[in-house]
Short mmCIF file of C-alpha atoms and ligand atoms in Angstrom, two decimals:
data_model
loop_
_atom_site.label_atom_id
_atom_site.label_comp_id
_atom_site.label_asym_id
_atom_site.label_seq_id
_atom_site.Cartn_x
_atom_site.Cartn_y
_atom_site.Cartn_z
CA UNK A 1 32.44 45.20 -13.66
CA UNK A 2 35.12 43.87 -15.86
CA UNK A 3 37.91 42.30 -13.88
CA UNK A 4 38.10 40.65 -9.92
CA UNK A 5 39.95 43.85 -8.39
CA UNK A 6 36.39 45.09 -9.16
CA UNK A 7 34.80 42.38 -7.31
CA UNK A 8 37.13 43.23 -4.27
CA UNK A 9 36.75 47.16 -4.31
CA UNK A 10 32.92 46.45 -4.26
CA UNK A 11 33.79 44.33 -1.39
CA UNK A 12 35.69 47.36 0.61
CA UNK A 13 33.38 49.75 -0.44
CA UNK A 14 30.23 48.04 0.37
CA UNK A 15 28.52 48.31 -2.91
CA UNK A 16 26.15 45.72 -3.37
CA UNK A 17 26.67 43.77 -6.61
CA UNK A 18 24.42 42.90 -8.52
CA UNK A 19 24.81 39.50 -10.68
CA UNK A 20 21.78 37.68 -13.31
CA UNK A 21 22.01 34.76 -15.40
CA UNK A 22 21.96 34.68 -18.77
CA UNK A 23 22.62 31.99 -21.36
CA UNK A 24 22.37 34.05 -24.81
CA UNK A 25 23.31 36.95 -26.61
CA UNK A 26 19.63 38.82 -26.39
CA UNK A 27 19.54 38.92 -22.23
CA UNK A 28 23.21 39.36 -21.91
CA UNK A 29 22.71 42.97 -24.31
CA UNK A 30 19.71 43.68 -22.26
CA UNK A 31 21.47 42.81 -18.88
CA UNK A 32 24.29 45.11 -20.18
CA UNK A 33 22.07 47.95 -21.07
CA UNK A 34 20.63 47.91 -18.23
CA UNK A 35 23.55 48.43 -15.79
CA UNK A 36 23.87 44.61 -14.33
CA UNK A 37 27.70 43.98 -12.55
CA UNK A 38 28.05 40.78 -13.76
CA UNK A 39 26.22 37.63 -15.75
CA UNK A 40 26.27 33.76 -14.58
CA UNK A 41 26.07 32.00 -17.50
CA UNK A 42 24.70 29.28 -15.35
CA UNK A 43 24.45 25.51 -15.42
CA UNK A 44 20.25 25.96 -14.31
CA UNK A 45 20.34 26.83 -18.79
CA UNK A 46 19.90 23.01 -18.86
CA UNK A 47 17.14 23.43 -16.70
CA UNK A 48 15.74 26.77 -17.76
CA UNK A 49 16.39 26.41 -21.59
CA UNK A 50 16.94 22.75 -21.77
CA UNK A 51 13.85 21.46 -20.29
CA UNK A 52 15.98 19.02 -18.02
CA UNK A 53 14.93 18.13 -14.39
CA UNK A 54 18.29 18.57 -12.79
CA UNK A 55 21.52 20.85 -13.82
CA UNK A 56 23.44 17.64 -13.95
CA UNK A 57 22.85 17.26 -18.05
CA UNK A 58 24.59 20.77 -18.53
CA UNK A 59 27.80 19.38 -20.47
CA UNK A 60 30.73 20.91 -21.14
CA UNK A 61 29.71 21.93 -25.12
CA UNK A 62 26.38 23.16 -23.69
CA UNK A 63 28.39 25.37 -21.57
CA UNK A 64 30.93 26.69 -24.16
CA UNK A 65 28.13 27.74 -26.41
CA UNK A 66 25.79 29.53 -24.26
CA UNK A 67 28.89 31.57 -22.70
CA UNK A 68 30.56 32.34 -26.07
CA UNK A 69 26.62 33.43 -26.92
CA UNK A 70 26.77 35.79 -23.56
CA UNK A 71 29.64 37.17 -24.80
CA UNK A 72 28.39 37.87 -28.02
CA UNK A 73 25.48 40.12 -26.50
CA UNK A 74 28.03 41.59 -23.61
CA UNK A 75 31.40 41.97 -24.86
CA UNK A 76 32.55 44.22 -22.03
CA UNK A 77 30.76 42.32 -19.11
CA UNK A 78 32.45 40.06 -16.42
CA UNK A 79 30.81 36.82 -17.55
CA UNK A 80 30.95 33.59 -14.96
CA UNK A 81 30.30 30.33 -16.11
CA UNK A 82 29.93 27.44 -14.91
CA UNK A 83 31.75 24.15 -14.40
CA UNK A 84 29.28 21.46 -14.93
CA UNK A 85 28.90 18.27 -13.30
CA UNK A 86 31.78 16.44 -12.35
CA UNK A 87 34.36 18.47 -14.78
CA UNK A 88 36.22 19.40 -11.42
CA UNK A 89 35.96 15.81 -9.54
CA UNK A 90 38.19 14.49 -12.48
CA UNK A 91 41.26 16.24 -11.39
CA UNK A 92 43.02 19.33 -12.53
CA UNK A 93 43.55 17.97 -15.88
CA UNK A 94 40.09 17.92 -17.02
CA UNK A 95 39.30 20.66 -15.05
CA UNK A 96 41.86 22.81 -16.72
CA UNK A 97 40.88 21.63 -20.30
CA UNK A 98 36.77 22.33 -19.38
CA UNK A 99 37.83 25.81 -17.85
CA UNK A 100 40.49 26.62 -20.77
CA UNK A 101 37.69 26.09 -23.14
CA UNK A 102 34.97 28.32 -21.37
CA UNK A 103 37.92 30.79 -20.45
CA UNK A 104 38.23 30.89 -24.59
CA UNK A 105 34.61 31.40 -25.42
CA UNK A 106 34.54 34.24 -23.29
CA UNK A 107 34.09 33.66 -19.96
CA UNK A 108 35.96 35.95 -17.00
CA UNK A 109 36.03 33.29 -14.80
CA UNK A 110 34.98 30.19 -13.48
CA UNK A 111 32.20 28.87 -10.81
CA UNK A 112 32.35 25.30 -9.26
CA UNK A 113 30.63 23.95 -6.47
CA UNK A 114 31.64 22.88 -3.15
CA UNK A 115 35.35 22.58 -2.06
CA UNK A 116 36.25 19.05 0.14
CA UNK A 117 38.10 16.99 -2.11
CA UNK A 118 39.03 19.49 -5.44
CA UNK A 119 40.90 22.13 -3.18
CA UNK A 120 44.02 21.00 -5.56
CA UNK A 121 41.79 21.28 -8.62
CA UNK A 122 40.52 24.92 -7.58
CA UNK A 123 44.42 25.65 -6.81
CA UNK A 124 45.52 24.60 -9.94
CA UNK A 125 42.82 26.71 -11.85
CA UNK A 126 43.64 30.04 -10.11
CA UNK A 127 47.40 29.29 -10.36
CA UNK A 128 46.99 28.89 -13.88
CA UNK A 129 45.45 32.27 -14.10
CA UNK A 130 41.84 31.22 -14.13
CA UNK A 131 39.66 33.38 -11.73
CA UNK A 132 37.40 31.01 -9.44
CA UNK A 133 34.05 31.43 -7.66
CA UNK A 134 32.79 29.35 -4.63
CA UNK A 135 29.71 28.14 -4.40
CA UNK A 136 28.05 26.84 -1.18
CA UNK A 137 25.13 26.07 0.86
CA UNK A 138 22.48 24.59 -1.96
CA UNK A 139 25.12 23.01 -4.52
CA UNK A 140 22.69 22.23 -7.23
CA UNK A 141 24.85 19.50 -8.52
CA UNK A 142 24.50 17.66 -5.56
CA UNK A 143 20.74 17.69 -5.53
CA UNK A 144 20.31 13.56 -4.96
CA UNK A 145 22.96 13.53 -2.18
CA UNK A 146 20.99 16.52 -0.62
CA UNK A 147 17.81 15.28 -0.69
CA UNK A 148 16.37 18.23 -2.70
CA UNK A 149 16.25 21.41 -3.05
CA UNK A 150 16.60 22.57 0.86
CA UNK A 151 18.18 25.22 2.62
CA UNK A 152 21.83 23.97 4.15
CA UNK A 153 23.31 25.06 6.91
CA UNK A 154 20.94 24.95 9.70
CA UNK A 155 22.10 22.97 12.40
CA UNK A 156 25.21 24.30 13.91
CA UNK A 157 27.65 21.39 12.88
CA UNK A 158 26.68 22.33 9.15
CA UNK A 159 26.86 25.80 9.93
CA UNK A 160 30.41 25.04 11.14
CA UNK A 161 31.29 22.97 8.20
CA UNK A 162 30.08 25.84 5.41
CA UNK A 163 32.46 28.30 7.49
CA UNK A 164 35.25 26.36 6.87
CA UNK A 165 34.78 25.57 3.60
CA UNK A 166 33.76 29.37 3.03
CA UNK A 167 37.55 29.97 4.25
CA UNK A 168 39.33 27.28 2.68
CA UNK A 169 37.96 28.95 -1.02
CA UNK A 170 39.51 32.24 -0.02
CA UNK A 171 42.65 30.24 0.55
CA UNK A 172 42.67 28.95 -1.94
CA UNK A 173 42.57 32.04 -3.83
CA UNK A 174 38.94 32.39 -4.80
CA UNK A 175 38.24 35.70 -5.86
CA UNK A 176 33.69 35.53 -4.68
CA UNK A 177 31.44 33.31 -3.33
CA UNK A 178 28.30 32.21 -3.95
CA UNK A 179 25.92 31.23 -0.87
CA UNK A 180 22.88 29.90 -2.27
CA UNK A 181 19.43 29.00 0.33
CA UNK A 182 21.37 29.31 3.71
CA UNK A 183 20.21 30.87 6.55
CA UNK A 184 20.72 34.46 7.18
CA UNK A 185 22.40 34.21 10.15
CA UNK A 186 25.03 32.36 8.56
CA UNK A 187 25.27 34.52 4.85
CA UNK A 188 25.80 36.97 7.61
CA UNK A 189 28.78 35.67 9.35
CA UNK A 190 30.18 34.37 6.38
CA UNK A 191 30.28 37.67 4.65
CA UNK A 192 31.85 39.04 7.84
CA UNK A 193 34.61 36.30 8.09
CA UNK A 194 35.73 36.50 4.35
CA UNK A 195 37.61 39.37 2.82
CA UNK A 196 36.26 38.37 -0.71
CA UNK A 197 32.73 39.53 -1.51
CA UNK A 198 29.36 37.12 -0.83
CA UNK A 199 27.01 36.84 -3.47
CA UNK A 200 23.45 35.66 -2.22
CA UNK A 201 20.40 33.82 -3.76
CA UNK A 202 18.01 33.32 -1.00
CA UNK A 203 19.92 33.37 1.44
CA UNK A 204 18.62 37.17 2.79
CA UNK A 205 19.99 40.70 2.10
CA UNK A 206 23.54 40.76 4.24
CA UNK A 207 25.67 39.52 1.54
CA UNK A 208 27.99 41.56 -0.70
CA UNK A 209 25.80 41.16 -3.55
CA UNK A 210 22.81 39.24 -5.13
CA UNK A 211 22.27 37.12 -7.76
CA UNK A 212 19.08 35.52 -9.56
CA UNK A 213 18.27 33.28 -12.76
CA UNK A 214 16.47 35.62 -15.13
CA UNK A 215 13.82 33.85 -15.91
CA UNK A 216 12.66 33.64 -12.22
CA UNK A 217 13.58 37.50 -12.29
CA UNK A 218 10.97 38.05 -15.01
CA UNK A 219 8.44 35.78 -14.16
CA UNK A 220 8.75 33.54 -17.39
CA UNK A 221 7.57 30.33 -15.99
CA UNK A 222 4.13 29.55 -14.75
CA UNK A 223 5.16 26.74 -12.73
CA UNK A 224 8.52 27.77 -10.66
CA UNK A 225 7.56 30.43 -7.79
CA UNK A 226 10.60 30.62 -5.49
CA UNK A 227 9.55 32.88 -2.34
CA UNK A 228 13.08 33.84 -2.17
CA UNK A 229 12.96 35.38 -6.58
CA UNK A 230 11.29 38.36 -6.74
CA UNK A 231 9.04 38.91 -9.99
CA UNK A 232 10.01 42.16 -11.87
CA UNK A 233 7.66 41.28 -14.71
CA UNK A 234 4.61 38.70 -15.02
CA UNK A 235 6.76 37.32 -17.83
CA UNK A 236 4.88 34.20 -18.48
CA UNK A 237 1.16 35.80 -19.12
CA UNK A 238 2.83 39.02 -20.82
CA UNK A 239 4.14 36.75 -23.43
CA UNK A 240 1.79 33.92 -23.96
CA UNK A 241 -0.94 37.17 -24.03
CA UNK A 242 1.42 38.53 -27.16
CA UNK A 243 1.89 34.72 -28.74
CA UNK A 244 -1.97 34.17 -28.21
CA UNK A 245 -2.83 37.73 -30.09
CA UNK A 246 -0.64 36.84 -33.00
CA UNK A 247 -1.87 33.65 -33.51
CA UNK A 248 -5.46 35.13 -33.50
CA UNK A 249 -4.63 38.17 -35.95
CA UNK A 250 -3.25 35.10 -38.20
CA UNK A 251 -6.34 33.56 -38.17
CA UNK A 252 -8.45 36.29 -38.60
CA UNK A 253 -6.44 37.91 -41.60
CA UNK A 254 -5.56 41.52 -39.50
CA UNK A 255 -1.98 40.10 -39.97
CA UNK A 256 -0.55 41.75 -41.84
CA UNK A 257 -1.80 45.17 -42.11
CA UNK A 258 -1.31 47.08 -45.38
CA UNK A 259 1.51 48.74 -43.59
CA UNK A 260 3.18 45.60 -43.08
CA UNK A 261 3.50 44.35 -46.83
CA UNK A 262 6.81 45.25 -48.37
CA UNK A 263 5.95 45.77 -51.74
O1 KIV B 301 23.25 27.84 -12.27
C1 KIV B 301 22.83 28.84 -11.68
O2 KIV B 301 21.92 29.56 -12.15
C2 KIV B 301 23.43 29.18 -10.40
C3 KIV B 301 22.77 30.25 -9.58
C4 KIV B 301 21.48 29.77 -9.03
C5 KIV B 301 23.66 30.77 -8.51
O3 KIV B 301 24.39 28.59 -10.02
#
């Protein structure tokens, strides 16, 4: 994909898109290779690379780095990045300067989370000629005011509310949508009620499209098991297995091999 009318003929033809994180150059050339729509240059990299507990320490230089690295690896991808924490609860004007600088590192557009009380702010970006994408249901960001990390939208009044909200993005002239550990039911009637495309992350297979963090894709940590993620690869033991078989041939002086010695 490489611009949002391709996001919206996806949408009217029913292909499913297909969207991964990545934060550098190495996945994003891989993810390209491999025919992926789209890349999230997500704010889980402070997470996921970072080591931090919450994606509330992704900062706006963090962000800038890892998405002109993404576009390094991809340079003909649709790239997404994200706003980070409270870069859009500022107003336009920092919004617009955060967004203006991943918009010159290389990102296609922009994703922020939630809508009550920035419509103006997501307004102002996609008058300005910045594409937008929603993101509802599990915001991340808001992980303390949610209680953790929980599907949203189950009781009907919630349901309700994410409707809305889901509508008041396309209004505002958000080009996708993100729908992130909601019920079925309601990534169903979401995608029905929206002419822009739905991208999912556990939240079942109705949407327009999918999207996961790579890592979880490819099994890389031991720890985080999300039933929703499936594992393509046992990441994790594949490559500890190669780092522990190095190490060894190290210690053991089979590395290097005559073969290996330059001159
Ligand atoms: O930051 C991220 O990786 C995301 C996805 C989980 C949708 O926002």
């Amino acid at each position: 994909m490489k611009g949002i009318l391709d996001f919206a003929r996806a949408r009217r033809d029913g292909r499913p898109i297909g969207m991964v994180t990545s934060y550098d150059a190495w996945s994003a050339r891989l993810a390209a290779q491999a025919g992926v729509d789209c890349l999230l240059v997500g704010d889980s990299v402070a997470m996921v690379v970072h080591g931090f507990a919450d994606t509330l320490h992704a900062t706006p230089e963090m962000m800038v780095a890892h998405t002109a690295a993404v576009r390094r690896g991809a340079p003909e991808l649709f790239v997404v990045a994200d706003m980070p924490f409270l870069t859009f609860r500022k107003g336009p004007e920092t919004a617009l300067d955060v967004a203006g600088a991943l918009m010159r590192a290389g990102a296609s557009a922009v994703k922020l989370e939630g809508v009550r009380g920035h419509e103006r702010t997501v307004e102002q970006l996609v008058g300005s000629g910045i594409p937008v994408m929603g993101h509802l249901g599990l915001t991340p960001q808001s992980v303390h005011q949610l209680g953790g990390y929980r599907v949203q939208g189950r009781s009907a009044e919630d349901a309700a509310r994410l409707l809305e909200d889901a509508r008041t993005l396309q209004a505002l002239g958000a080009f996708a949508l993100v729908l992130e550990c909601v019920p079925e039911q309601l990534a169903t009637d979401a995608t029905e009620a929206l002419a822009i495309p739905t991208i999912g992350i556990g939240s079942g297979p109705r949407t327009s499209g999918q999207v996961l963090v790579l890592h979880d894709l490819l099994g890389l940590s031991d720890e985080f098991r999300p039933r929703f993620a499936r594992r393509y690869l046992e990441g994790h033991a594949l490559v500890r297995d190669a780092l522990q078989r190095y190490v060894t041939d190290v210690r053991e002086a089979r590395f290097p091999a005559r073969e290996e010695v330059l001159c």
